[in-house]
């Protein structure tokens, strides 16, 4: 059984150069000409972005740049916000997830999500994992095995195997977040979206999540929004830099994608002046 | 000019001992404190007076016969058995009628209705206002309804329960909405992100998490209904019932009505009985409110 400690040593990891993103990306999701509106307000405009299979893609940028908005559009969580509207196409395995007859429920099962604040359900650890398979009507041979497998993949099994019936709210923040990752895995998604998953965690817990992400990459495609540039440099294969720009006419600021490339390229050889300023800490 | 540097370097420019009365102990704050204490004292004293008065007056009549005997022409043989059973019947039926309807209405308003739509805003405003409507109006409404469907004898358990249900429905809706609103949106997001439907999310996450709040609110509302007499009097509640209520269509009386009846009698013995019945009523109310507090503390929110 693997645990995070078996992964590559930390000193290799912090360089930001060990991830050699393949030159040719095999996209699992494609974002094409996407605008997201909240009512009349255009939150992001003209985003074109592909996410590679079994890669980790980081979305970075200052507050209000639309990176979380884009992330929530990728599994139709934005549908739940009144007045939210997506224009353009977001394809998953070549199929437009906003197409007619597409069931948003199925989209959300296939494209899982982990949130900024750990949000375990006020139930036992076991029931937290079993919830997704139960509500989605998954055919499961043994729920016990599925729970163990999900927790193992999230590097949490050893810590909780003796207290599966206890409330998930008794776990530490870092454990809760790994539980949420295990919960996301339980419904067998292809893609896991992470919205600043370490924002409320201490450095040790953050490191464990980052190690875990490297392991998960073997089986899943990960898109992570982060405020922490070092985190993007440490974990991501590719990085997309967004910024907010005043739109014509009114004072609203619209988010846009400035630059997208391999993490090494974005951090070492940014092509756009705005990216360079942000990366070097001159702005944002 | 004195800069921060100067004051830090040298002696403090303002001594901490001012030589005056500390500000917290000057007259204005003290007067304010005294007023607060007096207000509290008035509230507690009036409650105590009430309880002591009732116990002194009704204590001698408080005993087993009060629970087992039927009303009678002589205070020595009279008891409140039908009134106690009647109260239990009416409140029980009221609970069965109101809680499902109230919870369902609240779930719709909170989780499914488009809050910006004018229709839902009107409903919302109305629910708030209905909670403040005097209880006797609800008695009128129930009376009209029973007359409309052609019920001749309106003093029946289901009729009383209907009037009280109308009375406390808004209270239960409001309490349930509060409880549902207290469930963090992260829980809903977490459930929906796993591929659960909105209905599954409501049924399996939001409602279980709001059960303590719903239970507390419902019990408080029911205890209000327990003490009501006006809407039932309007339905022609019998003041002299010498049989046990035994079904939805059975005639009935309740504790508040029995108390009302006994208080109006000339004999001193009936006044004592009224006081003794009040002890039962107060005890029941205390029990219900205690249960509500227990549930609230037992299932304290943990997020």
GROMACS .gro file of N, CA, C and O in nm, chain A residues 148-189:
model
  168
  148UNK      N    1  -1.227   0.151   0.162
  148UNK     CA    2  -1.084   0.132   0.191
  148UNK      C    3  -1.000   0.181   0.074
  148UNK      O    4  -0.900   0.251   0.092
  149UNK      N    5  -1.042   0.145  -0.047
  149UNK     CA    6  -0.966   0.184  -0.165
  149UNK      C    7  -0.959   0.336  -0.179
  149UNK      O    8  -0.852   0.393  -0.204
  150UNK      N    9  -1.073   0.403  -0.159
  150UNK     CA   10  -1.075   0.550  -0.173
  150UNK      C   11  -0.987   0.615  -0.069
  150UNK      O   12  -0.910   0.707  -0.099
  151UNK      N   13  -0.996   0.566   0.055
  151UNK     CA   14  -0.915   0.625   0.162
  151UNK      C   15  -0.767   0.597   0.140
  151UNK      O   16  -0.682   0.682   0.170
  152UNK      N   17  -0.735   0.478   0.086
  152UNK     CA   18  -0.596   0.445   0.060
  152UNK      C   19  -0.540   0.536  -0.048
  152UNK      O   20  -0.430   0.589  -0.035
  153UNK      N   21  -0.617   0.555  -0.154
  153UNK     CA   22  -0.570   0.643  -0.261
  153UNK      C   23  -0.549   0.786  -0.212
  153UNK      O   24  -0.468   0.860  -0.267
  154UNK      N   25  -0.626   0.825  -0.111
  154UNK     CA   26  -0.611   0.961  -0.057
  154UNK      C   27  -0.512   0.965   0.059
  154UNK      O   28  -0.506   1.064   0.132
  155UNK      N   29  -0.434   0.855   0.075
  155UNK     CA   30  -0.331   0.847   0.178
  155UNK      C   31  -0.385   0.877   0.317
  155UNK      O   32  -0.324   0.947   0.397
  156UNK      N   33  -0.504   0.824   0.346
  156UNK     CA   34  -0.565   0.850   0.476
  156UNK      C   35  -0.599   0.721   0.550
  156UNK      O   36  -0.624   0.721   0.670
  157UNK      N   37  -0.597   0.609   0.478
  157UNK     CA   38  -0.645   0.483   0.534
  157UNK      C   39  -0.578   0.447   0.666
  157UNK      O   40  -0.645   0.417   0.765
  158UNK      N   41  -0.444   0.453   0.669
  158UNK     CA   42  -0.372   0.412   0.790
  158UNK      C   43  -0.413   0.494   0.911
  158UNK      O   44  -0.415   0.445   1.023
  159UNK      N   45  -0.446   0.620   0.888
  159UNK     CA   46  -0.478   0.708   1.001
  159UNK      C   47  -0.621   0.687   1.052
  159UNK      O   48  -0.651   0.719   1.166
  160UNK      N   49  -0.709   0.637   0.968
  160UNK     CA   50  -0.850   0.632   1.009
  160UNK      C   51  -0.909   0.491   1.011
  160UNK      O   52  -1.026   0.474   1.047
  161UNK      N   53  -0.830   0.388   0.975
  161UNK     CA   54  -0.890   0.256   0.957
  161UNK      C   55  -0.954   0.202   1.085
  161UNK      O   56  -1.046   0.121   1.079
  162UNK      N   57  -0.907   0.250   1.201
  162UNK     CA   58  -0.963   0.201   1.327
  162UNK      C   59  -1.080   0.286   1.377
  162UNK      O   60  -1.135   0.258   1.484
  163UNK      N   61  -1.112   0.393   1.306
  163UNK     CA   62  -1.222   0.478   1.355
  163UNK      C   63  -1.316   0.520   1.243
  163UNK      O   64  -1.362   0.634   1.239
  164UNK      N   65  -1.345   0.425   1.156
  164UNK     CA   66  -1.431   0.455   1.041
  164UNK      C   67  -1.570   0.499   1.083
  164UNK      O   68  -1.638   0.572   1.011
  165UNK      N   69  -1.614   0.451   1.201
  165UNK     CA   70  -1.751   0.484   1.244
  165UNK      C   71  -1.758   0.616   1.319
  165UNK      O   72  -1.866   0.662   1.355
  166UNK      N   73  -1.641   0.675   1.344
  166UNK     CA   74  -1.643   0.802   1.417
  166UNK      C   75  -1.672   0.919   1.324
  166UNK      O   76  -1.651   0.911   1.203
  167UNK      N   77  -1.715   1.029   1.384
  167UNK     CA   78  -1.752   1.145   1.304
  167UNK      C   79  -1.631   1.201   1.230
  167UNK      O   80  -1.522   1.214   1.286
  168UNK      N   81  -1.652   1.238   1.105
  168UNK     CA   82  -1.545   1.297   1.025
  168UNK      C   83  -1.505   1.433   1.078
  168UNK      O   84  -1.396   1.482   1.050
  169UNK      N   85  -1.592   1.494   1.159
  169UNK     CA   86  -1.563   1.628   1.208
  169UNK      C   87  -1.456   1.625   1.318
  169UNK      O   88  -1.403   1.729   1.356
  170UNK      N   89  -1.423   1.503   1.366
  170UNK     CA   90  -1.318   1.492   1.468
  170UNK      C   91  -1.178   1.490   1.408
  170UNK      O   92  -1.079   1.493   1.482
  171UNK      N   93  -1.167   1.484   1.276
  171UNK     CA   94  -1.036   1.480   1.212
  171UNK      C   95  -0.973   1.619   1.207
  171UNK      O   96  -1.042   1.719   1.215
  172UNK      N   97  -0.840   1.622   1.191
  172UNK     CA   98  -0.773   1.752   1.177
  172UNK      C   99  -0.806   1.810   1.040
  172UNK      O  100  -0.857   1.740   0.952
  173UNK      N  101  -0.775   1.939   1.022
  173UNK     CA  102  -0.807   2.006   0.896
  173UNK      C  103  -0.746   1.935   0.776
  173UNK      O  104  -0.812   1.914   0.674
  174UNK      N  105  -0.619   1.896   0.789
  174UNK     CA  106  -0.551   1.829   0.679
  174UNK      C  107  -0.614   1.694   0.649
  174UNK      O  108  -0.631   1.656   0.532
  175UNK      N  109  -0.647   1.621   0.756
  175UNK     CA  110  -0.713   1.491   0.737
  175UNK      C  111  -0.850   1.509   0.673
  175UNK      O  112  -0.889   1.432   0.586
  176UNK      N  113  -0.922   1.613   0.718
  176UNK     CA  114  -1.054   1.639   0.659
  176UNK      C  115  -1.042   1.665   0.510
  176UNK      O  116  -1.122   1.617   0.431
  177UNK      N  117  -0.938   1.741   0.471
  177UNK     CA  118  -0.924   1.772   0.329
  177UNK      C  119  -0.889   1.644   0.250
  177UNK      O  120  -0.940   1.624   0.141
  178UNK      N  121  -0.807   1.556   0.309
  178UNK     CA  122  -0.777   1.430   0.239
  178UNK      C  123  -0.902   1.342   0.234
  178UNK      O  124  -0.924   1.269   0.138
  179UNK      N  125  -0.985   1.353   0.339
  179UNK     CA  126  -1.113   1.280   0.335
  179UNK      C  127  -1.200   1.331   0.220
  179UNK      O  128  -1.263   1.252   0.149
  180UNK      N  129  -1.199   1.462   0.202
  180UNK     CA  130  -1.278   1.519   0.092
  180UNK      C  131  -1.224   1.473  -0.043
  180UNK      O  132  -1.300   1.453  -0.138
  181UNK      N  133  -1.092   1.457  -0.051
  181UNK     CA  134  -1.033   1.405  -0.175
  181UNK      C  135  -1.076   1.259  -0.194
  181UNK      O  136  -1.118   1.218  -0.303
  182UNK      N  137  -1.071   1.181  -0.085
  182UNK     CA  138  -1.114   1.041  -0.092
  182UNK      C  139  -1.261   1.033  -0.134
  182UNK      O  140  -1.301   0.948  -0.213
  183UNK      N  141  -1.340   1.125  -0.082
  183UNK     CA  142  -1.482   1.128  -0.114
  183UNK      C  143  -1.502   1.158  -0.263
  183UNK      O  144  -1.586   1.097  -0.329
  184UNK      N  145  -1.421   1.251  -0.314
  184UNK     CA  146  -1.432   1.285  -0.457
  184UNK      C  147  -1.393   1.164  -0.542
  184UNK      O  148  -1.455   1.138  -0.645
  185UNK      N  149  -1.291   1.090  -0.497
  185UNK     CA  150  -1.244   0.973  -0.573
  185UNK      C  151  -1.348   0.862  -0.574
  185UNK      O  152  -1.359   0.786  -0.671
  186UNK      N  153  -1.429   0.853  -0.468
  186UNK     CA  154  -1.517   0.738  -0.448
  186UNK      C  155  -1.615   0.717  -0.563
  186UNK      O  156  -1.659   0.605  -0.586
  187UNK      N  157  -1.652   0.823  -0.636
  187UNK     CA  158  -1.747   0.806  -0.744
  187UNK      C  159  -1.677   0.789  -0.879
  187UNK      O  160  -1.739   0.804  -0.985
  188UNK      N  161  -1.546   0.758  -0.872
  188UNK     CA  162  -1.465   0.728  -0.990
  188UNK      C  163  -1.472   0.837  -1.097
  188UNK      O  164  -1.516   0.813  -1.211
  189UNK      N  165  -1.426   0.957  -1.064
  189UNK     CA  166  -1.424   1.064  -1.165
  189UNK      C  167  -1.299   1.050  -1.253
  189UNK      O  168  -1.210   0.971  -1.221
   0.00000   0.00000   0.00000
